[in-house]
Short mmCIF file of C-alpha atoms in Angstrom, two decimals:
data_model
loop_
_atom_site.label_atom_id
_atom_site.label_comp_id
_atom_site.label_asym_id
_atom_site.label_seq_id
_atom_site.Cartn_x
_atom_site.Cartn_y
_atom_site.Cartn_z
CA MET A 1 0.00 0.00 0.00
CA ILE A 2 0.87 3.68 -0.08
CA ILE A 3 1.47 5.11 3.41
CA LEU A 4 1.35 8.89 3.79
CA ALA A 5 3.29 9.82 6.92
CA ALA A 6 3.24 13.17 8.72
CA THR A 7 6.71 14.19 9.92
CA PRO A 8 7.68 16.81 12.53
CA ILE A 9 7.36 20.43 11.39
CA GLY A 10 10.22 21.43 13.66
CA ASN A 11 10.58 19.60 16.95
CA LEU A 12 11.76 16.01 16.44
CA GLY A 13 10.06 15.11 19.70
CA ASP A 14 6.74 15.34 17.85
CA ALA A 15 7.55 12.18 15.88
CA SER A 16 4.98 9.58 16.91
CA ARG A 17 5.89 6.08 18.04
CA ARG A 18 4.00 4.75 15.03
CA LEU A 19 6.03 6.93 12.64
CA ILE A 20 9.30 5.72 14.17
CA GLU A 21 8.21 2.08 13.92
CA VAL A 22 7.28 2.48 10.26
CA LEU A 23 10.54 4.27 9.47
CA GLU A 24 12.51 1.50 11.18
CA GLY A 25 10.86 -1.13 9.00
CA ALA A 26 10.44 0.75 5.72
CA THR A 27 11.99 -0.75 2.59
CA VAL A 28 10.93 2.00 0.16
CA ILE A 29 10.44 5.70 0.90
CA ALA A 30 9.30 8.27 -1.65
CA ALA A 31 10.61 11.53 -0.21
CA GLU A 32 10.25 15.18 -1.18
CA ASP A 33 13.97 15.63 -0.45
CA THR A 34 15.98 12.47 0.19
CA ARG A 35 18.62 14.44 2.11
CA THR A 36 15.97 15.73 4.51
CA THR A 37 14.75 12.18 5.02
CA GLN A 38 18.27 10.97 5.75
CA ARG A 39 18.64 13.71 8.36
CA LEU A 40 15.28 12.71 9.86
CA LEU A 41 16.37 9.09 10.17
CA ALA A 42 19.64 10.13 11.77
CA GLY A 43 17.94 12.59 14.11
CA LEU A 44 15.55 9.90 15.32
CA GLY A 45 18.39 7.43 15.80
CA ILE A 46 17.07 5.06 13.13
CA GLY A 47 19.68 2.84 11.53
CA ASN A 48 17.43 1.53 8.76
CA ARG A 49 18.60 2.40 5.24
CA PRO A 50 15.59 1.97 2.91
CA ARG A 51 15.55 2.64 -0.80
CA LEU A 52 14.89 6.37 -1.26
CA ILE A 53 13.00 7.71 -4.28
CA ALA A 54 12.90 11.46 -4.90
CA LEU A 55 9.30 12.65 -5.22
CA HIS A 56 8.85 16.39 -5.66
CA ASP A 57 6.74 18.89 -7.58
CA HIS A 58 8.88 18.65 -10.70
CA ASN A 59 8.83 14.86 -11.13
CA GLU A 60 5.71 13.60 -9.35
CA LYS A 61 3.69 13.25 -12.54
CA ASP A 62 6.36 11.01 -14.05
CA ARG A 63 7.23 9.05 -10.89
CA ALA A 64 3.67 8.41 -9.65
CA PRO A 65 3.01 5.35 -11.90
CA GLU A 66 6.30 3.73 -10.83
CA ILE A 67 5.58 4.31 -7.14
CA VAL A 68 2.05 2.93 -7.46
CA GLU A 69 3.34 -0.21 -9.17
CA LEU A 70 5.92 -0.69 -6.40
CA ALA A 71 3.10 -0.39 -3.85
CA ARG A 72 1.38 -3.45 -5.33
CA ASP A 73 4.14 -5.60 -3.80
CA HIS A 74 5.66 -3.40 -1.08
CA ASP A 75 4.53 -0.80 1.41
CA VAL A 76 5.77 2.55 0.06
CA LEU A 77 6.15 5.30 2.63
CA VAL A 78 5.55 8.81 1.25
CA LEU A 79 7.18 11.71 3.14
CA SER A 80 7.29 15.45 2.62
CA ASP A 81 9.98 17.59 4.23
CA ALA A 82 7.65 18.45 7.12
CA GLY A 83 4.01 17.85 7.98
CA MET A 84 1.51 15.79 6.00
CA PRO A 85 2.25 14.89 2.37
CA THR A 86 -0.28 16.24 -0.19
CA VAL A 87 -0.99 19.39 1.88
CA SER A 88 0.86 22.00 -0.21
CA ASP A 89 3.47 19.28 -0.65
CA PRO A 90 4.03 16.37 -3.06
CA GLY A 91 1.86 13.27 -2.76
CA TYR A 92 -1.47 14.18 -4.31
CA GLY A 93 -0.46 12.81 -7.70
CA VAL A 94 0.58 9.49 -6.16
CA VAL A 95 -2.66 9.21 -4.16
CA ALA A 96 -4.77 9.99 -7.23
CA ALA A 97 -2.87 7.43 -9.31
CA ALA A 98 -3.15 4.82 -6.55
CA ALA A 99 -6.89 5.38 -6.20
CA ALA A 100 -7.34 4.99 -9.95
CA ALA A 101 -5.27 1.80 -9.96
CA GLY A 102 -7.02 0.26 -6.97
CA VAL A 103 -3.95 0.41 -4.74
CA GLU A 104 -4.69 0.97 -1.05
CA VAL A 105 -3.71 4.29 0.55
CA THR A 106 -3.52 4.98 4.27
CA ALA A 107 -2.01 7.69 6.47
CA ILE A 108 -0.06 8.07 9.68
CA PRO A 109 -1.45 11.29 11.15
CA GLY A 110 0.73 13.76 12.94
CA PRO A 111 2.09 17.30 12.86
CA SER A 112 0.45 19.87 10.61
CA ALA A 113 1.47 23.51 10.32
CA VAL A 114 -2.06 24.39 9.18
CA VAL A 115 -3.85 22.99 12.23
CA THR A 116 -1.12 24.04 14.67
CA ALA A 117 -1.25 27.67 13.51
CA LEU A 118 -5.04 27.67 13.58
CA ALA A 119 -5.02 26.34 17.13
CA VAL A 120 -2.69 29.02 18.53
CA ALA A 121 -3.86 32.01 16.47
CA GLY A 122 -6.68 32.95 18.82
CA LEU A 123 -9.18 33.25 15.96
CA PRO A 124 -12.40 31.26 15.34
CA THR A 125 -11.70 27.60 14.60
CA ASP A 126 -15.22 26.25 14.02
CA ARG A 127 -14.93 26.77 10.25
CA PHE A 128 -11.80 27.60 8.28
CA THR A 129 -10.25 27.46 4.82
CA PHE A 130 -6.70 26.59 3.87
CA GLU A 131 -5.56 28.77 0.99
CA GLY A 132 -2.04 27.37 0.61
CA PHE A 133 0.86 29.49 -0.55
CA VAL A 134 0.16 33.14 -1.35
CA PRO A 135 0.87 34.09 -5.01
CA ARG A 136 4.32 35.59 -5.52
CA LYS A 137 3.32 38.37 -7.93
CA ALA A 138 1.72 41.45 -6.38
CA GLY A 139 -1.07 41.62 -8.96
CA ASP A 140 -2.03 37.98 -8.50
CA ARG A 141 -1.84 38.36 -4.74
CA ALA A 142 -4.14 41.39 -4.76
CA ARG A 143 -6.64 39.58 -7.00
CA VAL A 144 -6.78 36.54 -4.73
CA PHE A 145 -7.29 38.68 -1.65
CA ARG A 146 -10.08 40.65 -3.35
CA GLU A 147 -11.82 37.37 -4.14
CA LEU A 148 -11.48 36.32 -0.49
CA SER A 149 -12.49 39.65 1.03
CA ALA A 150 -16.02 38.43 1.84
CA GLU A 151 -14.98 34.94 3.00
CA PRO A 152 -16.67 34.45 6.40
CA ARG A 153 -14.42 31.60 7.55
CA THR A 154 -11.01 31.94 9.18
CA MET A 155 -8.33 31.72 6.48
CA VAL A 156 -4.92 30.02 6.74
CA PHE A 157 -2.07 30.90 4.36
CA PHE A 158 1.54 29.83 3.87
CA GLU A 159 4.04 32.57 3.00
CA ALA A 160 7.78 32.99 2.51
CA PRO A 161 9.37 35.15 5.24
CA SER A 162 10.75 37.64 2.70
CA ARG A 163 7.23 38.46 1.46
CA VAL A 164 5.33 38.56 4.75
CA ALA A 165 5.37 42.37 5.07
CA ALA A 166 4.12 42.91 1.51
CA THR A 167 1.48 40.21 1.91
CA LEU A 168 0.17 41.69 5.16
CA ALA A 169 -0.04 45.13 3.50
CA ASP A 170 -2.02 43.67 0.60
CA MET A 171 -4.28 41.86 3.06
CA ALA A 172 -4.92 45.12 4.94
CA THR A 173 -5.93 46.76 1.68
CA ALA A 174 -8.27 43.95 0.63
CA PHE A 175 -9.67 42.85 4.00
CA GLY A 176 -9.48 46.12 5.93
CA ALA A 177 -6.79 47.40 8.26
CA ASP A 178 -8.80 46.41 11.35
CA ARG A 179 -9.25 42.74 10.38
CA ARG A 180 -7.78 40.48 13.06
CA ALA A 181 -4.92 38.16 12.12
CA ALA A 182 -1.96 36.22 13.48
CA VAL A 183 1.48 35.52 12.06
CA CYS A 184 2.83 32.20 13.36
CA ARG A 185 6.49 31.55 12.74
CA GLU A 186 8.87 28.71 13.58
CA LEU A 187 6.06 26.63 15.06
CA THR A 188 7.27 23.94 17.53
CA LYS A 189 10.86 25.24 17.19
CA LEU A 190 13.11 27.02 19.68
CA HIS A 191 12.23 30.50 18.45
CA GLU A 192 8.49 29.95 17.99
CA GLU A 193 6.54 33.21 17.91
CA VAL A 194 2.89 34.12 17.40
CA ALA A 195 2.19 37.79 16.65
CA ARG A 196 -1.49 38.69 16.97
CA GLY A 197 -3.33 41.91 16.20
CA SER A 198 -4.99 43.90 13.45
CA LEU A 199 -3.55 43.65 9.97
CA ALA A 200 -2.41 47.26 10.29
CA ALA A 201 -0.52 46.47 13.50
CA LEU A 202 1.03 43.37 11.97
CA VAL A 203 2.21 45.36 8.94
CA ASP A 204 4.19 47.55 11.37
CA TRP A 205 5.42 44.47 13.24
CA ALA A 206 6.74 42.88 10.03
CA ALA A 207 8.46 46.01 8.74
CA ALA A 208 11.76 45.09 10.37
CA GLY A 209 11.75 41.72 8.64
CA VAL A 210 10.48 38.23 9.44
CA ARG A 211 12.54 35.06 9.61
CA GLY A 212 11.71 31.36 9.61
CA GLU A 213 8.78 29.26 8.43
CA VAL A 214 5.59 31.33 8.43
CA VAL A 215 1.86 30.65 8.56
CA VAL A 216 -0.58 33.59 8.41
CA VAL A 217 -4.06 33.18 9.89
CA VAL A 218 -6.73 35.80 9.12
CA ALA A 219 -10.19 36.19 10.62
CA GLY A 220 -13.11 35.82 8.24
CA ALA A 221 -15.32 38.73 7.25
CA SER A 222 -18.01 39.62 9.76
CA ALA A 223 -21.65 39.43 8.70
CA ARG A 224 -21.91 43.16 8.14
CA GLU A 225 -18.96 43.04 5.72
CA VAL A 226 -20.51 40.52 3.33
CA ALA A 227 -22.53 42.08 0.51
CA PHE A 228 -25.59 40.18 -0.68
CA PRO A 229 -24.12 39.28 -4.12
CA ASP A 230 -21.02 37.87 -2.39
CA ALA A 231 -23.26 35.87 -0.05
CA VAL A 232 -25.08 34.40 -3.06
CA THR A 233 -21.70 33.46 -4.54
CA HIS A 234 -20.83 31.58 -1.34
CA VAL A 235 -24.14 29.71 -1.56
CA LEU A 236 -23.39 28.66 -5.13
CA GLU A 237 -19.86 27.57 -4.19
CA GLN A 238 -21.29 25.26 -1.53
CA VAL A 239 -23.84 23.88 -3.99
CA ARG A 240 -21.04 23.11 -6.46
CA SER A 241 -19.25 21.19 -3.70
CA GLY A 242 -22.30 18.92 -3.30
CA ILE A 243 -24.32 20.65 -0.57
CA ARG A 244 -28.08 21.01 -1.07
CA LEU A 245 -29.16 24.51 -2.06
CA LYS A 246 -31.49 24.82 0.93
CA ASP A 247 -28.75 23.82 3.37
CA ALA A 248 -26.19 26.09 1.71
CA ALA A 249 -28.53 29.06 1.92
CA ALA A 250 -29.20 28.38 5.59
CA ASP A 251 -25.49 28.07 6.35
CA VAL A 252 -24.51 31.30 4.56
CA SER A 253 -27.47 33.08 6.16
CA ALA A 254 -26.21 32.12 9.62
CA HIS A 255 -22.79 33.63 8.89
CA THR A 256 -23.83 36.76 7.00
CA GLY A 257 -27.19 37.81 8.42
CA HIS A 258 -28.83 37.81 5.00
CA SER A 259 -32.23 36.15 4.65
CA SER A 260 -31.99 32.43 3.97
CA ARG A 261 -35.10 32.63 1.77
CA GLU A 262 -33.70 35.52 -0.29
CA LEU A 263 -30.35 33.76 -0.69
CA TYR A 264 -32.14 30.60 -1.80
CA GLN A 265 -34.23 32.44 -4.39
CA ALA A 266 -31.30 34.47 -5.72
CA ALA A 267 -29.08 31.39 -6.04
CA LEU A 268 -31.89 29.50 -7.71
CA ALA A 269 -32.30 32.31 -10.23
CA VAL A 270 -28.57 32.25 -11.03
CA LYS A 271 -28.62 28.46 -11.45
CA GLY A 272 -31.66 28.71 -13.70
#
């Protein structure tokens, strides 16, 4: 089978007993960076030397069939550099290919920068979206943030430290300077830091520069900030994901304050 294994995002002490056992017995590992995997094995005191296959964004499409075929006869462990494979990391292509080929896929749960940042940010956790890495180009970044400006759920982003200040400034423009947010850096590591405040305050905080691995968590738009057309769009997005129109309208109504009946009728008109 294919085994997706979450690895520590910083502190090696977060490696689970199950992960260590699987690493000790693994014969084949598909790794985002084989050097990182070798350091992980050494850091955990594991003497096992499995076959290592490089699996990264640039070769996953080509390597996925080979890895799936190997998994018919052997357990193949899939590792990213940190956290859970497939979550803004390689692995999705292998899982999709395995599912299509009827090869079993399982996972060893564990550390996740997304969930860890969400937990410590001090923002609502009942509903959230993971938006992945922020676009590098300023124009693309601004467009994405405009599209998300009415999103009522807490939003989680990955960002490179060198672009955090610019990204926070763009967020303040699109979401409003008073929108609450948190910048979580070096999670689980020695110099872990969580900076919380308004986007305007965080722009000032980041002006001197930010170092380390960064996750940005932003509060969703409050009900009064969501225009009716945007609320209808959210209803239609839920419908496209498989939710019944009536249920989607009720859910968006609860988060925006707009009439469930009016949202239902407007969405129905757009669908028609």
